[in-house]
XYZ file of C-alpha atoms in Angstrom:
80
model
C 16.881 -13.418 24.350
C 16.879 -10.955 21.589
C 14.007 -8.500 20.239
C 14.288 -10.242 16.843
C 11.560 -12.383 15.450
C 12.372 -15.379 13.770
C 10.920 -15.403 10.254
C 9.924 -18.887 9.146
C 8.445 -17.776 6.040
C 9.566 -15.685 3.232
C 7.564 -12.050 2.927
C 5.254 -12.610 -0.049
C 4.897 -9.696 -2.630
C 1.808 -7.503 -2.138
C 1.279 -7.245 -5.704
C -2.416 -7.642 -6.651
C -2.117 -7.864 -10.451
C -4.023 -4.411 -10.718
C -0.559 -2.612 -11.785
C -1.781 0.911 -12.324
C -0.832 4.244 -10.789
C -2.347 7.054 -9.037
C -1.439 10.586 -9.775
C 1.093 10.601 -7.113
C 3.010 7.337 -8.439
C 1.582 4.700 -6.119
C 0.424 1.556 -7.568
C -3.608 1.371 -7.210
C -3.239 -2.385 -6.125
C -0.610 -2.528 -3.495
C 0.275 1.332 -2.870
C 3.856 0.787 -3.472
C 6.009 3.537 -5.381
C 8.021 2.692 -8.390
C 11.087 2.174 -6.546
C 9.479 0.068 -4.002
C 7.880 -2.047 -6.741
C 11.042 -2.718 -8.938
C 13.730 -3.385 -6.041
C 11.156 -5.444 -4.050
C 13.149 -9.037 -4.770
C 16.417 -7.456 -3.584
C 14.917 -5.770 -0.704
C 15.938 -7.513 3.059
C 13.277 -8.915 5.080
C 13.700 -5.809 7.280
C 13.140 -3.524 4.242
C 10.245 -5.391 2.816
C 8.414 -5.072 6.412
C 9.202 -1.392 6.037
C 7.497 -1.059 2.794
C 4.604 -3.260 3.978
C 4.151 -0.741 7.045
C 4.458 1.892 4.628
C 1.817 0.673 2.304
C -0.388 0.372 5.370
C 0.045 3.923 6.231
C -0.696 4.926 2.950
C -4.130 2.815 2.655
C -5.004 4.493 6.061
C -4.387 7.876 4.746
C -6.468 7.217 1.503
C -9.278 6.025 3.425
C -9.325 9.003 5.650
C -9.273 11.329 2.636
C -12.180 9.431 1.250
C -14.117 9.715 4.138
C -13.607 13.320 4.384
C -14.832 13.833 0.813
C -18.529 14.734 0.415
C -20.486 12.270 -1.711
C -21.171 12.994 -5.253
C -24.706 14.429 -6.176
C -26.885 11.617 -7.278
C -26.916 11.316 -11.065
C -30.652 10.894 -11.371
C -32.589 13.812 -9.835
C -35.376 13.058 -7.263
C -39.069 12.930 -8.170
C -40.047 15.450 -5.863
């Protein structure tokens, strides 16, 4: 028996329709870079899974960075 998992369904495109990039060049919706977005249809299933793993790692990194940043000061001063 092999380690390979039988893929019964195609790997869906992770696009969310936001299609804007951040300062590092990653899409704000799916977190793919330009090359990953443009080549998606020609990637093998193994390559698509690798891209999805990278996107997941990018999302975790973004969450950690946002948690480390102090919250912005309130826009309205307190009453006391």
